Amino acid sequence: EDESEEEPKLKYERLSNGVTEILQKDAASCMTVHEKFLALGTHYGKVYLLDVQGNITQKFDVSPVKINQISLDESGEHMGVCSEDGKVQVFGLYSAEEFHETFDCPIKIVAVHPHFVRSHFKQFVTGGKKLLLYERGWMNRWKPSVLHEGEGNIRNVKWRGHLIAWANNMGVKILDMISKQRITNVPRDDISLRPDMYPCSLCWKDNLTLIIGWGNSVKICSVKERHASEMRDLPNRYVEIVFQFDTEFYISGLAPICDQLVILSYVKEISEKTEVECCARPRLDIVQPLPESCEEISSDALTVRGFQENECRDYHLEYSEGESLFYIISPRDVVVAKERDQDDHIEWLLEKKKYEEALMAAEISQKTIKKHKILDIGLAYINHLVEKGEYDLAARKCQKILGKNTELWEFEVYKFKEIGQLKAISRYLPRRDPVLKPLIYEMVLHEFLESDYEGFATLIKEWPGDLYNNTIIVQAVVDHLKKDPQNRTLLQTLAELYTYDQRYGRALEIYLTLRHKDVFQLIHKHNLFSSIKDKIVLLMDFDSEKAVDMLLDNEDKISIDRVVEELENRPELQHVYLHKLFKRDHHKGQRYHEKQISLYAEYDRPNLLPFLRDSTHCPLEKALEICQQRNFIEETVYLLSRMGNSRSALKMIMKELQDVDKAIEFAKEQDDGELWEDLILYSIDKPPFITGLLNNIGTHVDPILLIHRIKEGMEIPNLRDSLVKILQDYNLQILLREGCKKILVADSLSLLKKMHRTQMKGVLVDEENICESCLSPILPSDASKSFSVVVFHCRHMFHRECLPISNTVSSVQFCNICSAKHRGPGSAVLEMKK
């Protein structure tokens, strides 16, 4: 089928049960729809009341001839019936109220007042050659009055609110029952059509909107209030045609649906066999009215019984406003059309194999759909994708559709296995909530193991180890390794399986063999230090930095001695370990410092001198011997100086290195006059050395000592610059001394003034103070007596008579407590007498 075919708007079903029984013996002539029941009139003069399923609830024998029209009020309690023999009956379905009248001509239409149930609205109209209004008046008598005549038979009438619309041979009229005025006349467009064969269809959309269909013309009329200024002798209402358009076929009925129209059309076509015009299946169209045209929304051809023999007048369209139900009545069939619900929409999508859209629609409307289940739609979708060969998409949809249903999951896995697509579903298998049987996961793993080692390794990494029987998978991998023992992927996967199975030792062996980066993580995570005591060399070969850090961080688990012992045959690795140990702590590996001298000399000379400087445990004689053997000048110089042999060290600098700057620096560090003397003696016959000394000696040794020893006539490079520098350095020293002297004098004067101000201040003496000698109050209890008190600047107080006699010649007394040995400011006496 065409994939672009639009979804129909309506669905159809025949009204069966009692209707089928009726139409086998009789033919339908008309029908009226109420929200509670249906009223069906037949050609044999019978009126049947039916429920919405078509079951007969009541039967009336009205006439021996055709029933032309049935009318119900809004309450559904009163019914009006007219027949071809001129009979008119209006009666209550649930009361004894009844009206009978027989006319001398066929009565085509009858319409009771919409509110006939109310006493003041006991009105109905009939239509034959005249349009008559019957009103119940005094003494319950019915009074007729002619509303219209003279324009042929009345063919149709519709009563809504206070407005009555009817159609005769000339056109459509509307009467306002309040003013009893006719407010419009809409003329018939195609007067060539016989009005009895192509009758007018009328339908009120609401109280003020009338829809007219006649022939192939549709008009939508709106009843409006006339402005007071326009009244004059005109009715207070008028009608405006708001939409008007023509249809392709002849109209048999009309009904509104939202802002659109449902049109029942009578169709004729040319027979391909006889080339004669014949009756075709009627059409039910939904159109969107436009001001001068219409847009077709949907169109359905209806296969009604006996459509080949029907005429335009044999079809009728009735509708139920509340439920959007449309009844297509023909002599031998009654078809019900209803708006398609979400179930119908989903059904259509499934028929068109639009499973994804159907699934989405079902999820959105899962609370309202009744016929379909989301799971059934989803399973159908998966099957459809599998049939199309879209295995990956089908497997991905399983996650959403199957959810936590383990039985369905397992069923789908076996289905994928049958078609050889286990790999496709492997990525989407649930791993937590729910968990499938271990056999399912093992089956998938075996599939990968047979054909895709990389995929197998990926699943082992991604899947938790408790999903499957680890022992079975390990054995399978071992069997495959017998065929390919060097396969890195299988070995690495086997190590991971051993890890899941807590066989860490075996996993560690494989990781070390493969030099895998996760080996250190495995050791830390599972505390495998006892397993690596004999594998330290392997770890160091793999990554010495990480290995050393790990070993040093876990000294409590693998001792320093054990590591050094294991690395005995690999001195280069031993050095890396001991060097990092020394960096962390200078004392932890002190017993190996002697060994480290040789290791540094062999593998890491740049760090030998820092090691010798920082270590306090290495034997200097051994170090000196090694350095002298290897002719390590700088290291030998350091060792000689550290052993107190500074003159030999200086001599080596001068002879071996011939670096006067280094020699001067060395002499400065040692700060030994004899070294300076040796340096001068060695340099006196070497002009470049003399230049270096002149440039740097000025602040440590008197330059005159050097200058006096220079031989006359010796050419010294840059002598002038050197002498200028000596003078500049001397001037700088003089300036510094003078500046320091000024600062010292100023500070001394400032402090002296401060001390003087402090000592000039008075000292409070009261009853709380005591004599530091006799420990009695310093002030007498009788203030009238004379007393003498000695107060020192240190705040110690004595009675004059209690103060010890000074042995010094000086008359100045000092506090015996705080200045027995350390006399200073503040200890002099302050005498107070009275």
Steps between C-alpha positions, in 0.01 A plus 500: 500500500599858456698603810384859456133406530330722753333354805118502480318728741201275558437131559192309392287214618158371409213544740402138551294292742135608465572724202624202297177317577286801405674567168476138390118543474461876467694806377611807694343827391617740772667513840538746786778490757472585866786471749306223680352301212429483125166519319484316164213536251436246223324476166232276657390773742678370810697706754756320710677632807853359521788519744839611373596136423196463273287290733124559475350646816156606370291473182217721368266412210428850373387447142489237227713720277839670511602709801629831365633671813554442871560790739604495867517779753821562692385299801424193287157464664282609207504386141338625183442268200363567151435256217437486129121451553463841667496379859668709770544380858660683791504304826684452823724197528449484873157671531148474360530833321417452131397689183366342182422668171453371148552726201377455147855509364832335591670672793872507434622657818416551866701682768405537867618794707842424654349568845169328434513343845423842651134598513541840333697352208242250378563573132592305188501564128407278208583535137318384191375759257491745792713560805258481793569592860296320765471658846311359795268759640186526710350172619802313357378565150753514218482810288661490152638804318660527159861619510566466126345367180497539126855394411454125463538220748689553820793253476695555822472690829736549794400674825770641729426732790270777370588447135332269247672430166317320219556423135248496218532489122626859483756516779559515873316731741562581866224612738555678831236355736529792742409768248315256271695656213676329215853636503655355183454312178799309362413406138584163350809515277441217251134507404554229238513232771172349609445599867335165576799303363772727634349634823644783706705413810474732800702496821530745788861519621393717794209730582607759242685302228314308230672268252322447167589232248308469174616330186873557504489839676574570867415824679573585863270773623532708815196664662590845629325783684418803292617836634218721635579771246437255216168362627230707334248240377757224482528199736728549797718212374662424170708219349850525360656223289849466646619197296388375162659232283414219260575130541597239247190284563138539603434559868283254697574627849702745711630514855751719688816368665686773691566774242480254211217331309407138445334459160321186380516497119308303238740387227444390143769352277540348154517123508817364336311201360177653368619863471165601650463737796419311817482555874832472686574465868402812694779713643541655841731800483638728768569848360633824639276786377670801344328823395457390137629141498585215731797284591450125507626350827397140440281302264366146545291291260238300694397150398134501602265222410311558174684820409465409130122555522487810718426857399616824658175531699546152649801606712478697823762623745413545866739574784523502878646828616637387835697198377597595142316198361377514140233264367481430126152370422416317176200275429689176571774613737586729793868579542641680803803727452688625803814699556802280532644480851858433605447124473393543140795727432739239642328224301547695178867566580553129561333413171736741327795346691573832668589326823710771656224757459247248633717435805540870566125559465426213738742636761345847483143363529562193715225603746233532231570220253299181552574268209878518489780436747834677485685171546320330210574794272862500611543127435346542156742785436800286601382218271454746216854635542641148511315411179648809335849401614544801728638285780685768693197729513279206599739412783514862617121520511494191723633712787200731494232252398591195707589698810538271802316198355763227524290239316460725198869590509602137497251422223642781285859390565422148378327649197810704420709187545287310247570765237869522592485851644598453864772762456240762409306460825806453726556873555144551621455205734394610851776483761314617808129489578419270339773239474444211258601140550880445493453269202388796287817699566722192460337426166581854377858482631561165325368654177757780522778266612457296186521792258599830662767512772487880527122499542534223759755706694271806489208305645716358780605855591147642484301215658511442876668170582194363680285487186647171382681192631857623510653153515334394174620812316854465641521144377376604157769771479770258616394257226533773238841602635625148435452574131644853520708531822647843415171676429522817711126567489414156637775519762385838622138380511604190691678723755177699547302178544752382761456832675119457508561151640737643766793298364717807514833320489428355158364831377816674621725257314314565175503876548874497566562282199296739286654804673148630546442844648235372745750282688570763767131575546435127543774472766369797696133411469538140614807539728715258303833608650573153632471373141747744350797450735668282239375710207662832589741485207209446258313794645809722480565399141140585412481844663777582747346832611162350595663190644734698727221729618284199581782321686592806703136570584468147635825448691303326775398228255824465303810602695786707361741215559281259301481740206876564499564127519265428207672769292852381583561374147354816343713782646348761266154424644647478848636851457157636386338354810769617747520844343126559544518359851783748582293787355212412732707445812880550534521255788276203417746330266817605682641147500504516118667841469841341443352289219330807357834676448593242237149499355495879461850495351392235250148602403427851618809719546306833496333398826818369663618835637153591644491155659845549658395838633168380647608164636641482850548123491720430202871416577708790371815294445310252282336783311835676451658181372222445243507862385876504464488172304247647263674842496187682621668834577206693648394212720863441611543870584183490710609187683851636570357820639248310709780280639695815599759485224408837354851575365497179291153583378610850397808361333284259297275786391796703386686219328227277368222746432715812458194700593600808698138600563421162653822519703407845630147379580648202684732727700207726589296203623788373719587851625857391583795744473745227418285395203509855369878499541527172306271636232713815461824304485360266235365786292793740520664377180174461310374836367140376434477374857636831631224683308238276657643555847517877455132502393371293793747516789430856611237426763677205661876570487694824487584541126837656594623155601438378145621813322836504690573148379443568131832502315597814322441492130242221511221560256165453669184502283250775588721625783361853484141378527594276789670785688203728436272229640721464810478878562125497441458211744714686757297821459184297534625349827587847635156633407332201661696550822416871515135430433490233769673734746242774441216257548658364820553846650147610414349184651715530815394861554134417446510211745688709759234769486230242533670346806543842658131583453404170650723536806380855562145381554369472858445167675180433695558381856193396705393267778504194269878522439735313732869516586689240303726435800272483806182432299299747718293783345723765354296783659470521878163462663545833675541759229602770750831327564798570279617225268752444222439272195733404216331422163699363207410552137430130475207566740651309795458696829692489834488676836818706532598308812433164328716574196828305511816715520683508163862387497585704190686829508240667278222685675246369249289218638352215297213260562648189659218284365517557125852633441733295714700407188322669208483868571328713249257784448215498749682365798616835645343634816218749537494620863189632666505659844255664730 
